[in-house]
Amino acid sequence: MKIASWNVNSLNVRLPHLQQWLESFAPAVVGLQETKLEDERFPDTALAELGYRSVFSGQKTYNGVAILSRSPATDVQIGIPGFVDEQQRVIAATVDGVRIINLYVVNGQDVGTDKYAYKLRWLEAVHAWIAAELQMHPDLVVMGDFNIAPDDRDVHDPEVWNDRHILTSTAERAALQRLLDLGLHDAFRLHHDDGGIFSWWDYRQAAFRRDMGLRIDLTLISDALRARCVAAGIDREPRTWDRPSDHTPAWVQLQPPTAY
DNA sequence: ATGGTTGTTCAACAA
């Protein structure tokens, strides 16, 4: 089964791209971020016509997350338990026995701002929650727009994207490392050692044409899923389409569980 | 980057 994450930057605008991509890529599960849609406007009927069920948590203008799946999604959790937050950035569900956590991590604007402090607080809350989720669900995938590039291989220019810059700062990378230390693995890095493979390119300065990108869309898998993970990658193609999202899908492929 | 582009909403914010 292929499991993917895609920040669509407005599902209203990107629905045709999503439909085309679901038909060609055929993931079993996809987590969406930045749907920017109130729940009443979520296009669940159009997606059902392609064979996908939807669970979602959205709001007007900003944020918004969803999980689409071919099999039913159960035990749906919206938001981080015990963390009061009006921003709709988190949805989790169990699909085909795999616990799926879909995150739209806070961007943080700039190091030292209030939004940066919120990002770090939010990541602390996510850390505590995921620690508990791992106890209950050994087969765990944490996917999403992390708004953190793990290391220098994941940025086009490490001089610009340095330890004092948003998305690459020391505290952000330390927060990501603390998540990994719970027993999670950056699935992409289990299958690729090379740098220069990105998932996001700024709309400005013709960044995509010049391949000035970052890899900030990640899929973390638990220790227990590691043996089942046979491939991982980033599908650049939707970024080449007309009027694209600034992000492109990141994915992993899991083998079925071994039967005894 | 006092920059540049896109989305939501319609002037300003977020990314």
PDB file of C-alpha atoms (C1' of nucleotides) in Angstrom, chain A residues 10 13-14 60-62 89 104 107 115 203-205 243, chain B residues 1-10 12-15:
ATOM      1  CA  SER A  10      -6.306  25.210  -1.157  1.00  0.00           C
ATOM      2  CA  VAL A  13      -8.233  25.357  -6.326  1.00  0.00           C
ATOM      3  CA  ARG A  14      -6.364  22.043  -6.394  1.00  0.00           C
ATOM      4  CA  LYS A  60     -12.060  29.139   6.588  1.00  0.00           C
ATOM      5  CA  THR A  61      -9.028  30.704   4.826  1.00  0.00           C
ATOM      6  CA  TYR A  62      -6.190  28.946   6.666  1.00  0.00           C
ATOM      7  CA  ARG A  89      -3.616  21.263  11.842  1.00  0.00           C
ATOM      8  CA  TYR A 104       0.314  20.530   9.183  1.00  0.00           C
ATOM      9  CA  ASN A 107       5.368  27.510   9.739  1.00  0.00           C
ATOM     10  CA  LYS A 115       4.658  32.338  15.697  1.00  0.00           C
ATOM     11  CA  TYR A 203       6.254  30.466  -5.790  1.00  0.00           C
ATOM     12  CA  ARG A 204       8.606  33.451  -5.978  1.00  0.00           C
ATOM     13  CA  GLN A 205      11.800  33.955  -7.988  1.00  0.00           C
ATOM     14  CA  ARG A 243      -1.336  26.458 -11.482  1.00  0.00           C
TER      15      ARG A 243
ATOM     16  C1'  DA B   1      15.954  40.475   1.186  1.00  0.00           C
ATOM     17  C1'  DT B   2      12.380  47.023   2.833  1.00  0.00           C
ATOM     18  C1'  DG B   3      12.453  41.676  -2.106  1.00  0.00           C
ATOM     19  C1'  DG B   4       9.510  38.268  -4.954  1.00  0.00           C
ATOM     20  C1'  DT B   5       4.190  34.928  -5.918  1.00  0.00           C
ATOM     21  C1'  DT B   6      -0.119  32.589  -4.651  1.00  0.00           C
ATOM     22  C1'  DG B   7      -4.534  31.979  -1.937  1.00  0.00           C
ATOM     23  C1'  DT B   8      -8.273  33.919   0.585  1.00  0.00           C
ATOM     24  C1'  DT B   9     -10.779  37.773   0.430  1.00  0.00           C
ATOM     25  C1'  DC B  10     -11.167  42.405  -1.193  1.00  0.00           C
ATOM     26  C1'  DA B  12      -4.117  42.470   4.656  1.00  0.00           C
ATOM     27  C1'  DC B  13      -2.345  38.361   6.191  1.00  0.00           C
ATOM     28  C1'  DA B  14      -0.069  33.861   5.767  1.00  0.00           C
ATOM     29  C1'  DA B  15       3.077  31.109   3.548  1.00  0.00           C
TER      30       DA B  15
END
